[in-house]
Coordinates of C-alpha atoms in Angstrom, one line a residue:
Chain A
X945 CA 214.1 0.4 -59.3
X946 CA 216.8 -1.7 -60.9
X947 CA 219.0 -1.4 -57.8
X948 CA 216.0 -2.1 -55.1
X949 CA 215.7 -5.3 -57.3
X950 CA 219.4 -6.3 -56.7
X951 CA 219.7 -5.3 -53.2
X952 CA 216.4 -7.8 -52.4
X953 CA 218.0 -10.4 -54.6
X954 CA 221.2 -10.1 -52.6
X955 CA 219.0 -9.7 -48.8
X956 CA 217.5 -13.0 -49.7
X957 CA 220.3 -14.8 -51.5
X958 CA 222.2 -15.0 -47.9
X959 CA 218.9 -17.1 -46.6
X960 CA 219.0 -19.3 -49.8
X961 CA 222.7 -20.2 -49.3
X962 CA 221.9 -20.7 -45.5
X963 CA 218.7 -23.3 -46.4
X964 CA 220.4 -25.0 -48.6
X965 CA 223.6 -25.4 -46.3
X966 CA 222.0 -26.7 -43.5
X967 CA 220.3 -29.3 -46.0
X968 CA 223.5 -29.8 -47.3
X969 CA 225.0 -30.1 -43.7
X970 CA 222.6 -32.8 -42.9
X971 CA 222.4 -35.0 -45.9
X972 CA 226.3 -35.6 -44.7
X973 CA 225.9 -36.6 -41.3
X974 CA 223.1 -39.1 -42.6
X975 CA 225.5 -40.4 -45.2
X976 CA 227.7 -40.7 -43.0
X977 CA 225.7 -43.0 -40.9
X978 CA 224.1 -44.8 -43.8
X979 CA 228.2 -46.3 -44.1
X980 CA 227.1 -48.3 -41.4
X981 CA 225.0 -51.9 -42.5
X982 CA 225.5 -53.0 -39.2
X983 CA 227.9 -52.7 -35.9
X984 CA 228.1 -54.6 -32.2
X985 CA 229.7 -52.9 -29.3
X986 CA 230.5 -53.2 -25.3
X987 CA 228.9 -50.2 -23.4
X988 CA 229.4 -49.3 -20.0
X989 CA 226.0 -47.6 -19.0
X990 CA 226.0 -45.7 -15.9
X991 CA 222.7 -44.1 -14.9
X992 CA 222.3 -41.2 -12.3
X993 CA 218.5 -40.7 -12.3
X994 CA 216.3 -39.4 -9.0
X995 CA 214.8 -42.1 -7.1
X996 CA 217.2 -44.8 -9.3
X997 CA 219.7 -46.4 -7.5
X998 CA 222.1 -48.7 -9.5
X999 CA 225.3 -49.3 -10.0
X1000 CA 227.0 -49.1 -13.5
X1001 CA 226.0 -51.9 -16.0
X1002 CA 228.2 -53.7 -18.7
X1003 CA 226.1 -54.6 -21.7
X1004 CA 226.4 -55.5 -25.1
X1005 CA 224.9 -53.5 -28.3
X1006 CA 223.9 -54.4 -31.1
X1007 CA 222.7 -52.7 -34.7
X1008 CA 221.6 -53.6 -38.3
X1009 CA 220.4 -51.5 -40.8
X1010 CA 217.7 -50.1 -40.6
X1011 CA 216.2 -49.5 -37.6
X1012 CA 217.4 -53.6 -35.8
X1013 CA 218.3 -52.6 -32.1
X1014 CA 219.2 -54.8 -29.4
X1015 CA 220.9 -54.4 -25.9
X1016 CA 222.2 -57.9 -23.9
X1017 CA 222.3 -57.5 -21.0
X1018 CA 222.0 -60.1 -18.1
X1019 CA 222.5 -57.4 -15.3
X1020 CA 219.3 -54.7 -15.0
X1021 CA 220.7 -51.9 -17.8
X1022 CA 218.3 -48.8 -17.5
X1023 CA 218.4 -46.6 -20.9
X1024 CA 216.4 -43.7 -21.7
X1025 CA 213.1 -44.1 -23.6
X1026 CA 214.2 -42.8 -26.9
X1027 CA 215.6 -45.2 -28.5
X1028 CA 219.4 -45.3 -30.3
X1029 CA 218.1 -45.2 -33.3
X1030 CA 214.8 -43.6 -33.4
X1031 CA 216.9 -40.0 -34.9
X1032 CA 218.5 -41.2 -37.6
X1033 CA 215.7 -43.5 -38.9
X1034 CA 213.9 -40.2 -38.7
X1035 CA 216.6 -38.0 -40.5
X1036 CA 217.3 -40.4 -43.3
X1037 CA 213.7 -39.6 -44.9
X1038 CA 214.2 -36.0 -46.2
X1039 CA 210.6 -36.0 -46.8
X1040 CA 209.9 -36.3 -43.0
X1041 CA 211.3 -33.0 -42.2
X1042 CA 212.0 -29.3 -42.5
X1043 CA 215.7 -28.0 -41.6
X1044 CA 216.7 -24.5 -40.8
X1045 CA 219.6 -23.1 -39.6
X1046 CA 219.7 -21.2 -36.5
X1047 CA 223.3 -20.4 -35.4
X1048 CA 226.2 -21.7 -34.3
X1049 CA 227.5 -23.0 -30.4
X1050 CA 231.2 -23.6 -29.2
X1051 CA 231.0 -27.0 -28.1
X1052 CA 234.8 -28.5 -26.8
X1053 CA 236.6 -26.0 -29.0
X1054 CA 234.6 -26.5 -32.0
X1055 CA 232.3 -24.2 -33.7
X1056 CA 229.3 -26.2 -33.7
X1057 CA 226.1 -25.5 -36.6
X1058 CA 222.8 -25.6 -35.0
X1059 CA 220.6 -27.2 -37.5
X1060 CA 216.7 -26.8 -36.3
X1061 CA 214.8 -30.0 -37.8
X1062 CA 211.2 -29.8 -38.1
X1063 CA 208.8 -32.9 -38.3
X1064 CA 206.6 -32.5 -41.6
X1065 CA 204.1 -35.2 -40.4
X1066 CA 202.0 -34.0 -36.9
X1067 CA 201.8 -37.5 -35.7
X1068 CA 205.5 -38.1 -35.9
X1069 CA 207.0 -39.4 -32.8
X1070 CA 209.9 -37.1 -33.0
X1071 CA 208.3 -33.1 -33.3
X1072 CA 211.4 -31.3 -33.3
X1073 CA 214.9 -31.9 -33.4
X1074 CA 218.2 -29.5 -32.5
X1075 CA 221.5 -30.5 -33.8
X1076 CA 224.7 -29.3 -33.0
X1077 CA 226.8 -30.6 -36.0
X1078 CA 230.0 -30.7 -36.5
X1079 CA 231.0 -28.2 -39.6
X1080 CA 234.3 -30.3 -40.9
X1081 CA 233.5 -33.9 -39.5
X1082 CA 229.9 -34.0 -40.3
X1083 CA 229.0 -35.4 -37.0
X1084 CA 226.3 -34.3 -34.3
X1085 CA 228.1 -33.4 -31.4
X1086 CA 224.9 -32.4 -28.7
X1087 CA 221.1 -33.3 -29.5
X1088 CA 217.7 -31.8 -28.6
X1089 CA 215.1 -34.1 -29.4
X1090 CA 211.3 -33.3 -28.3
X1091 CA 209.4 -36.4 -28.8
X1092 CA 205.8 -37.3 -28.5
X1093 CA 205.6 -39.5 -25.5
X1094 CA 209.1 -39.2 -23.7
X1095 CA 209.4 -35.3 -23.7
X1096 CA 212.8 -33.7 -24.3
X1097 CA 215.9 -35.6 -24.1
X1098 CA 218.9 -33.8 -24.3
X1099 CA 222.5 -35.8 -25.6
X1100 CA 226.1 -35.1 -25.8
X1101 CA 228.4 -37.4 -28.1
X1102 CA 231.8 -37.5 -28.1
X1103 CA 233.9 -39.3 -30.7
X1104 CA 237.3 -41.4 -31.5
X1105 CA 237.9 -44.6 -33.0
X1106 CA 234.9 -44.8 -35.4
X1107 CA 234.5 -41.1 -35.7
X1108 CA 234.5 -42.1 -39.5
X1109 CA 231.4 -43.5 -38.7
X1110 CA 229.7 -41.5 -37.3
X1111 CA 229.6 -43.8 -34.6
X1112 CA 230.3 -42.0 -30.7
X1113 CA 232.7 -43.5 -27.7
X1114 CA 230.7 -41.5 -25.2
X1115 CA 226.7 -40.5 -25.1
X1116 CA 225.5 -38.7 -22.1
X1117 CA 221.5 -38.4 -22.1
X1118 CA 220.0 -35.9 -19.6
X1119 CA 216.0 -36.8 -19.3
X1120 CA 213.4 -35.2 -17.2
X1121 CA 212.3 -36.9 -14.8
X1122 CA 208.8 -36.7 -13.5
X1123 CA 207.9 -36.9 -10.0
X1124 CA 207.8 -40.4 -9.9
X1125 CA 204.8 -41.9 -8.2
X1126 CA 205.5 -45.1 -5.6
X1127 CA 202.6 -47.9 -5.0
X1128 CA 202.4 -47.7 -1.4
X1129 CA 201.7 -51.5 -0.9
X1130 CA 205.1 -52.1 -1.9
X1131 CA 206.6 -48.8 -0.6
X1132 CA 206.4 -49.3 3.0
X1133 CA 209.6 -48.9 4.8
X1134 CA 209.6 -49.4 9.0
X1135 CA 212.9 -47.4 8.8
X1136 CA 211.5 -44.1 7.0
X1137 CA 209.2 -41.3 8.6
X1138 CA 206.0 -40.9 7.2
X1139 CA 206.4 -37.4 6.5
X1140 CA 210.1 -37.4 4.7
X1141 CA 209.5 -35.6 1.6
X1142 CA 213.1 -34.8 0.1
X1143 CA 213.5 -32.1 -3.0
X1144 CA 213.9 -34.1 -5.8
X1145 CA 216.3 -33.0 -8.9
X1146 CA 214.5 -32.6 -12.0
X1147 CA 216.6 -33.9 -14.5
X1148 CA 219.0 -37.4 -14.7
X1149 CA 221.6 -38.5 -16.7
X1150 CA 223.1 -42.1 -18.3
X1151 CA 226.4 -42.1 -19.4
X1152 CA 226.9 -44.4 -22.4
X1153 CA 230.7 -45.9 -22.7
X1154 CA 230.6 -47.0 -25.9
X1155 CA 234.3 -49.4 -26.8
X1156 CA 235.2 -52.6 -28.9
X1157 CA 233.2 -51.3 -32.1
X1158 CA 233.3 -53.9 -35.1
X1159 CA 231.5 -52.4 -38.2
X1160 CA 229.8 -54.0 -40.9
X1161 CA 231.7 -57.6 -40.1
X1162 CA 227.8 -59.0 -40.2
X1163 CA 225.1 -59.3 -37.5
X1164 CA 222.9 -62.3 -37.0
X1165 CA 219.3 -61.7 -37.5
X1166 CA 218.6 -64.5 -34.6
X1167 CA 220.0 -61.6 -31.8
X1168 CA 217.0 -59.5 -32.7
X1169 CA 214.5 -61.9 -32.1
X1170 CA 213.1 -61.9 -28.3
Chain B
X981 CA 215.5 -81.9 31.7
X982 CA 214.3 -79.0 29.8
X983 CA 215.8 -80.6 26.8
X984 CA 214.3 -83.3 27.3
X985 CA 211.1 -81.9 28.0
X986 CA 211.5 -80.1 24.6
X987 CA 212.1 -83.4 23.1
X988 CA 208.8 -84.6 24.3
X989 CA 207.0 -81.2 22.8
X990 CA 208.3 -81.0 19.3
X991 CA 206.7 -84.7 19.6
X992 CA 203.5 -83.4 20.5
X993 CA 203.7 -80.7 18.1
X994 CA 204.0 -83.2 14.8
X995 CA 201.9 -85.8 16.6
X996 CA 198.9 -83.2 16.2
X997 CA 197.4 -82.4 12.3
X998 CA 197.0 -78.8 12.9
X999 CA 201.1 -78.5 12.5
X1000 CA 201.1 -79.1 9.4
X1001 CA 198.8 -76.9 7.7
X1002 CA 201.3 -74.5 7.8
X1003 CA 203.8 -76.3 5.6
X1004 CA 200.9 -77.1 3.5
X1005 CA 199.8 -73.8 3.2
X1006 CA 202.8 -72.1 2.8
X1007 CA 203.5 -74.7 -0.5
X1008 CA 200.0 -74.2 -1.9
X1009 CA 200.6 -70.4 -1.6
X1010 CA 204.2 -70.1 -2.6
X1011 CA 202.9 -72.7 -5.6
X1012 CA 200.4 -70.6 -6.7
X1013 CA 202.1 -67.6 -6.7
X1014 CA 204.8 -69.2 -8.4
X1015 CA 202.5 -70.5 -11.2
X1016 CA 200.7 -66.9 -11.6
X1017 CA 204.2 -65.4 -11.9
X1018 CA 205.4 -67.7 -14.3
X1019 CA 202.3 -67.1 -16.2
X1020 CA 201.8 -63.6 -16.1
X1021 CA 205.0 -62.0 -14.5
X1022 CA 205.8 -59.6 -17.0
X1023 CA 202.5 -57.7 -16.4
X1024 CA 203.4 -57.1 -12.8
X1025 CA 206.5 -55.7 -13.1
X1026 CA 205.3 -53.7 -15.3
X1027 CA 202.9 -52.3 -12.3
X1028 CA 205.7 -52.0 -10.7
X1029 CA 208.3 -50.0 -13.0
X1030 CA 205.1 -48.4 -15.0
X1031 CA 205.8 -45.0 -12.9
X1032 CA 209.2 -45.0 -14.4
X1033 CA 208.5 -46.3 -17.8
X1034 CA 207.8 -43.1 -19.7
X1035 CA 211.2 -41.9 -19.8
X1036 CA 212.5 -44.8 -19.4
X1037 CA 213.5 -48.3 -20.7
X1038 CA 214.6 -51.9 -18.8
X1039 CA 216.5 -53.8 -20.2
X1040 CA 218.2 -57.6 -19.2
X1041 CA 216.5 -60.3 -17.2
X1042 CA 213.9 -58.8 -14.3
X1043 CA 211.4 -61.7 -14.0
X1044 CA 214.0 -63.7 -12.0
X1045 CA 214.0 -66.1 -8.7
X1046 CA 215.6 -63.4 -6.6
X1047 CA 212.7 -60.6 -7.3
X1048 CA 210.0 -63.7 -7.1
X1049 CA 211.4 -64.5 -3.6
X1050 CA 211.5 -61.1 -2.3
X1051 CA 207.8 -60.5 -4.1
X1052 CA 206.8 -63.8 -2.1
X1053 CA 208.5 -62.4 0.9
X1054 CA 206.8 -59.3 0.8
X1055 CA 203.4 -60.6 0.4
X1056 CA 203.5 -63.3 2.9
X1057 CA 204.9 -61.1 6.1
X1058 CA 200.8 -61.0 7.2
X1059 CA 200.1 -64.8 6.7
X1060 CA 203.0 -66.8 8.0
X1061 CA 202.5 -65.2 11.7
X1062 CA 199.1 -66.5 11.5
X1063 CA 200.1 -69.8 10.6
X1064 CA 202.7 -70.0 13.8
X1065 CA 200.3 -68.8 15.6
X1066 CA 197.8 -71.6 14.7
X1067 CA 200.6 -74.2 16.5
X1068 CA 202.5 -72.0 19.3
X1069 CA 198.5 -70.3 20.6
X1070 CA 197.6 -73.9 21.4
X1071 CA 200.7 -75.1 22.9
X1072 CA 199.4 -74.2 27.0
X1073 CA 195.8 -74.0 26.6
X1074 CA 195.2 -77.1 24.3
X1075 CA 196.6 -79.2 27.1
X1076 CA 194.4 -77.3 29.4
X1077 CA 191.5 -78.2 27.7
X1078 CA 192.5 -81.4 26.9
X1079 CA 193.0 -82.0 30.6
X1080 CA 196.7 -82.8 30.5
X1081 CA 198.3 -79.8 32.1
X1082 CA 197.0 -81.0 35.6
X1083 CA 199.0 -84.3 34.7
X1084 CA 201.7 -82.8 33.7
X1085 CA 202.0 -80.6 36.8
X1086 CA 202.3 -83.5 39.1
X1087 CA 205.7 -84.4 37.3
X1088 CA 209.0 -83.4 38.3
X1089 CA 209.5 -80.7 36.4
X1090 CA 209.5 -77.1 37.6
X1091 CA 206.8 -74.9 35.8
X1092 CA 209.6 -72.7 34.4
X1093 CA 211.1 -75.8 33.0
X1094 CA 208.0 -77.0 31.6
X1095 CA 207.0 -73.6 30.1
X1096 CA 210.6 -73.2 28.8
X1097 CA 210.6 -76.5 27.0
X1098 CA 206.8 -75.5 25.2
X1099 CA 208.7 -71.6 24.2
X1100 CA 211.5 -74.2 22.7
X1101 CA 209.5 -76.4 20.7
X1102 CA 207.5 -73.6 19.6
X1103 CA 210.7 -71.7 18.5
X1104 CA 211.9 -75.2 16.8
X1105 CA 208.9 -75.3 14.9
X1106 CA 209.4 -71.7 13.4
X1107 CA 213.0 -72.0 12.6
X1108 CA 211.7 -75.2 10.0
X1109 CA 208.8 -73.8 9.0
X1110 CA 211.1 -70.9 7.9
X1111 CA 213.5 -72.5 6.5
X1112 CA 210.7 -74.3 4.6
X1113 CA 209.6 -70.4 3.4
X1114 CA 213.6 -69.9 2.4
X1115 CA 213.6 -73.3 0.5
X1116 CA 210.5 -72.7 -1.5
X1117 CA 210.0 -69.0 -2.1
X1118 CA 213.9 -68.7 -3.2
X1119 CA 215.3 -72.2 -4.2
X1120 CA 212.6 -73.2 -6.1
X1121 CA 212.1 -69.9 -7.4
X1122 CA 215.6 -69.3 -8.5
X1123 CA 215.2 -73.2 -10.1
X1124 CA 212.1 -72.3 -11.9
X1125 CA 213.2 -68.5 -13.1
X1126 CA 216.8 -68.3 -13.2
X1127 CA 218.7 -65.7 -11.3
X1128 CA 219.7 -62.1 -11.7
X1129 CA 219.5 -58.1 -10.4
X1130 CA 217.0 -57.6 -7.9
X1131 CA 215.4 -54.5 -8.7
X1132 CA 213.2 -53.4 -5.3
X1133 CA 210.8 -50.7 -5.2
X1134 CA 210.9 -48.4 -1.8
X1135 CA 209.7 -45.2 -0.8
X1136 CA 212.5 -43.6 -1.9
X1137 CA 212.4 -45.2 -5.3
X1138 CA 214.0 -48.0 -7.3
X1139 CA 217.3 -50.0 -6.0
X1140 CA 218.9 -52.3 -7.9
X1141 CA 221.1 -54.8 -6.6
X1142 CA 223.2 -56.8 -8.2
X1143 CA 223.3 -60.2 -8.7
X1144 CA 226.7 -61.2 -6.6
X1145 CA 225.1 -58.9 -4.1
X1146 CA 222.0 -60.7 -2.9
X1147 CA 222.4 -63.9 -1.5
X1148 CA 224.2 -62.7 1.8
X1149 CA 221.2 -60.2 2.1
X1150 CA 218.7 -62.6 1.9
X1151 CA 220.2 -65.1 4.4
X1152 CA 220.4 -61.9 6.7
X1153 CA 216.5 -61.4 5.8
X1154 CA 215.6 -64.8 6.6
X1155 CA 217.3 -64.2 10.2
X1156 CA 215.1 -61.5 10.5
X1157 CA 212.3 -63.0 9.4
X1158 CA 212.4 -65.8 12.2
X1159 CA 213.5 -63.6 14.8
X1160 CA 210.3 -61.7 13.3
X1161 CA 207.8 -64.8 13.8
X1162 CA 209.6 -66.2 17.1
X1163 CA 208.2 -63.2 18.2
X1164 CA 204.9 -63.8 17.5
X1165 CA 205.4 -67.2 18.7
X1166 CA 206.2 -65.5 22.1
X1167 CA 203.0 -63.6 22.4
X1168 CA 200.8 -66.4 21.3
X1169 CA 202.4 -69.0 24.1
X1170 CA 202.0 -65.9 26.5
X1171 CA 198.5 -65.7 25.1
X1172 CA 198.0 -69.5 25.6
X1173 CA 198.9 -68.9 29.4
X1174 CA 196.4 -66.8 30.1
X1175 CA 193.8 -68.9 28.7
X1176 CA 192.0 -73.0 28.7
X1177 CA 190.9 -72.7 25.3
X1178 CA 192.6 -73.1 22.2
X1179 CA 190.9 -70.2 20.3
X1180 CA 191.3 -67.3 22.1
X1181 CA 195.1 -67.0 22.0
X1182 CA 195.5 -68.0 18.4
X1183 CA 192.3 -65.2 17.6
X1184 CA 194.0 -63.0 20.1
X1185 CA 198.0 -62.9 18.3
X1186 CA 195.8 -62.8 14.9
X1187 CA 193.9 -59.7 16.3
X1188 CA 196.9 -58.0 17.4
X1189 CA 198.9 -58.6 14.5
X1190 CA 196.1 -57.5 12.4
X1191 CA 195.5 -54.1 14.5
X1192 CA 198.8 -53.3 14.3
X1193 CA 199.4 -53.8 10.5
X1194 CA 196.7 -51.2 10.3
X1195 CA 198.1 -48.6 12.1
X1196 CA 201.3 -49.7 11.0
X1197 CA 200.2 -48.4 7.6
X1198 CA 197.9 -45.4 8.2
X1199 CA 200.6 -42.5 7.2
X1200 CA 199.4 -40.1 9.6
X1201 CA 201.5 -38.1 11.7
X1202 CA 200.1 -39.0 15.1
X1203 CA 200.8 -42.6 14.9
X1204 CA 204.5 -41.6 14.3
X1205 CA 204.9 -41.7 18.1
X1206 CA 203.3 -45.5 18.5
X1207 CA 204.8 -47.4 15.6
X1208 CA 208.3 -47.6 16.0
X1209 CA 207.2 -49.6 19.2
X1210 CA 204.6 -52.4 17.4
X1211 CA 206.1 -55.8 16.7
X1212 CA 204.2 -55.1 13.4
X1213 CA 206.6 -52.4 12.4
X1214 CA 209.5 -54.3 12.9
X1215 CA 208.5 -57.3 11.3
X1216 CA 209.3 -55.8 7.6
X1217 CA 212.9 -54.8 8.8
X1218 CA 214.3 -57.5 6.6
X1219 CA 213.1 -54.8 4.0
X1220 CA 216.0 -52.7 5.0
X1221 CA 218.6 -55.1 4.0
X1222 CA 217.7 -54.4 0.2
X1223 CA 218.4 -51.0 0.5
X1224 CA 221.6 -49.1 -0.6
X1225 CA 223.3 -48.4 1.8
X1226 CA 221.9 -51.0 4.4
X1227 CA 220.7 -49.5 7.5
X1228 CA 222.3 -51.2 9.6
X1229 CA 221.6 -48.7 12.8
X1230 CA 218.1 -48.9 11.9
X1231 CA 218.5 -52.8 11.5
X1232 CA 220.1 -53.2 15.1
X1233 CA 217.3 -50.9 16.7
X1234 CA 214.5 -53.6 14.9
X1235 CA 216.6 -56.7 16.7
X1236 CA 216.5 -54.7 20.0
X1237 CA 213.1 -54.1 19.9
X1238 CA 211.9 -57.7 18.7
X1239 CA 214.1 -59.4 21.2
X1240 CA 212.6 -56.7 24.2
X1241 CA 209.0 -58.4 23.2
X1242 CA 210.4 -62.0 23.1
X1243 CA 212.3 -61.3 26.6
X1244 CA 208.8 -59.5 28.3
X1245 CA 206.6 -62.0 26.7
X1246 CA 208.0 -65.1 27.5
X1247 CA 208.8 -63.4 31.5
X1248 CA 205.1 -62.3 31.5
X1249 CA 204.0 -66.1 30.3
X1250 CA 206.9 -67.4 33.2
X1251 CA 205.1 -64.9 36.1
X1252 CA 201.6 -65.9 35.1
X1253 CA 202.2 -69.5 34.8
X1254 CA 204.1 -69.3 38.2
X1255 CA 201.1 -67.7 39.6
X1256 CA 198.0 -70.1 37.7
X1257 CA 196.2 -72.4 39.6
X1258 CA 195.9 -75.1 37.2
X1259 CA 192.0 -76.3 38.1
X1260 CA 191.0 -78.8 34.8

């Protein structure tokens, strides 16, 4: 009896050590990020959606803690629905969320953890997040996020310069795109058949080029405001 | 003589009030839109990106003169026809019922001549009262909201130009657009021919126009055949130059076929005139 009692203990130790990890795991990426009061940026965005045409788009970011988010732009700058910083305003509230482990993924020669994030609240926006972290740097290379009203968004970070941050050169979202739906009154072409109906790709990407960082040097409060 | 024959027209044409209710229509409309834009703006384009806006996010300055003009563009394609038709459908039969063409047919002037001076002034009168479109729906609209990406909804989805990108495409699009009404112009003064009364050439081009908007715009297969021949069709080719890539085939084969109807019209209006025995 004494031995079935210490081979249980040790069965269910190994899941113990693993919640806790991946608790651990995450509490350091969102430290991490809390280093961060504020940051302003240059981004290249170039979008390649179905039924968007545009060329790529210089802007100009712009963060403060907590959740202050702004992109300048004079040229038309098309960025997915989920915002910037909609994930880690969700992940710095431990109380918002379950985490479980659930494996491991090479991702550019790294070992990435896959850390399964579970919204506690049923009207959260976010419902359930997948994070490939890195193990030693304490970053999150590739995102799953499942939201409420924008469906899945998938992202893929790279990092360099302000990889102490936390803070990526590159993001890449891929969204999926519905069949979007013209107005015909505005639609009408003289130079298209009526009966053209093309296969459309169900997915799009925007490529986030993300240089000229300066972190916590301050950040007006008059950009935020429209 | 033709010139000056024209000369004598366009003096008839802003010697009579009717001319000028298309200027003054075309600034009470432009106005108004203008005002409701200025307004309310955001709310269309809203309508107009909404299909897009659940994945997606805008950001940077849409609500600007460029879109406004090509909105103001868009809308007007049905109205401004009417309102050249309202001068050029009169030009032949107004005399006739005023009694003058019999004068005028006594002059030294050959009929060709004298028809040829009215298809002048009437193409005269388009060219400013499209310039006068030009001025207001994009200078005063780029004064009053700044300027910026055009972002254009097609069928095949959204294009959006940029800003150093535009201004060359909407001078070609203004070329269009009188090539567009000088055609209409055409028909009503071939209209006007054929008739002694004011009326029923300026009702007749706004009949035809009408007609052919509508089957212009039914999407059904067995009107394929019909509409790439309908000066309707062709009048929203100016579309085409806000696409990426222009179309410039499809462009060239829009010119062809508006300058074809300007050719036959103004021939038919030549033969018939030729042939009309001019009894009031």
């Amino acid at each position: 009896m004494k031995y079935i009692f210490i081979i249980i203990i040790g069965l269910f130790s190994g899941a113990f050590y693993a919640q806790d990890s991946a608790q651990d795991l995450l509490n350091k990426v969102v430290e991490k990020t809390s280093l961060v009061n504020d940051y302003s940026a240059s981004v290249l965005i170039k979008p390649d959606v179905p039924m968007i045409k545009s060329l790529p788009v210089k802007a100009k970011i712009y963060f403060k803690k907590k959740d202050k988010f702004k992109v300048v732009s004079k040229s038309i700058a098309i960025l997915p629905k989920q915002g910037f910083t909609d994930v880690n305003i969700f992940l710095s509230n431990p109380k918002n969320y379950m985490v479980v482990e659930a494996g491991t993924k090479m991702i550019n020669n790294t070992n990435a953890r896959l850390l399964t994030v579970i919204a506690n609240e049923s009207s959260s926006e976010i419902i359930l997040a997948k994070l490939y972290v890195h193990p030693v740097h304490h970053v999150i290379l590739e995102s799953e996020i499942t939201t409420r009203s924008s469906g899945t968004v998938k992202v893929n970070y790279q990092y360099s310069t302000q990889l102490s941050y936390g803070l990526p050169s590159q993001i890449k979202f891929t969204v999926d795109v519905k069949e979007f739906k013209m107005p015909k009154s505005f639609s009408t072409n003289p130079h298209k058949s009526s009966t053209s109906k093309k296969k459309q790709r169900k997915t799009g990407t925007i490529v986030l080029t993300i240089t000229n960082y300066i972190v916590n040097k301050g950040v007006s409060d008059s950009i935020f405001q429209k | 003589m033709l010139l000056k024959n024209t000369y004598n027209e366009l003096i008839k044409i802003l010697a009579k009030p009717r001319s000028y209710i298309g200027f003054i229509a075309l600034t009470v409309l432009i106005g108004v839109i203008l005002l409701a834009m200025k307004a309310d703006g955001e709310s269309f384009i809203s309508f107009v990106t909404a299909s897009f806006e659940q994945t997606l996010s805008f950001n940077g300055l849409i609500l600007n003169g460029n879109l406004i003009a090509f909105i103001i563009l868009q809308m007007l394609i049905i109205h401004v026809p009417l309102l050249v038709a309202l001068v050029t459908g009169d030009l032949v039969s107004g005399e006739a019922a005023m009694g003058t063409l019999r004068m005028m047919g006594t002059k030294p002037i050959s009929r060709n001549s004298f028809l040829l001076s009215k298809f002048l002034a009437g193409a005269i009168y388009t060219f400013f009262l499209t310039v006068w479109l030009a001025f207001l729906s994009l200078i005063i609209g780029q004064y009053m909201f700044g300027t910026g990406d055009l972002i254009v909804l097609n069928s095949d989805g959204l294009v959006i130009i940029p800003e150093n990108d535009i201004m060359w495409r909407y001078g070609l699009a203004f070329c269009l657009a009188y090539l567009s009404l000088l055609s209409i112009a055409t028909m009503s003064i071939c209209f006007s021919v054929f008739s002694d009364n004011s009326i029923g050439p300026i009702v007749s081009t706004m009949a035809v126009i009408i007609l052919f908007t509508i089957i212009g715009s039914l999407d059904v297969s067995t009107f394929d055949y019909i509409q790439p021949f309908l000066i309707t069709t062709h009048m929203a080719s100016w579309r085409s130059l806000f696409e990426i890539p222009v179309p410039y085939d499809a462009i060239t084969d829009s010119i062809i076929i508006l300058l074809i109807h300007i050719i036959g019209f103004t021939l038919l209006a030549l033969w018939r005139f030729n042939k009309k025995d001019i009894n009031t």
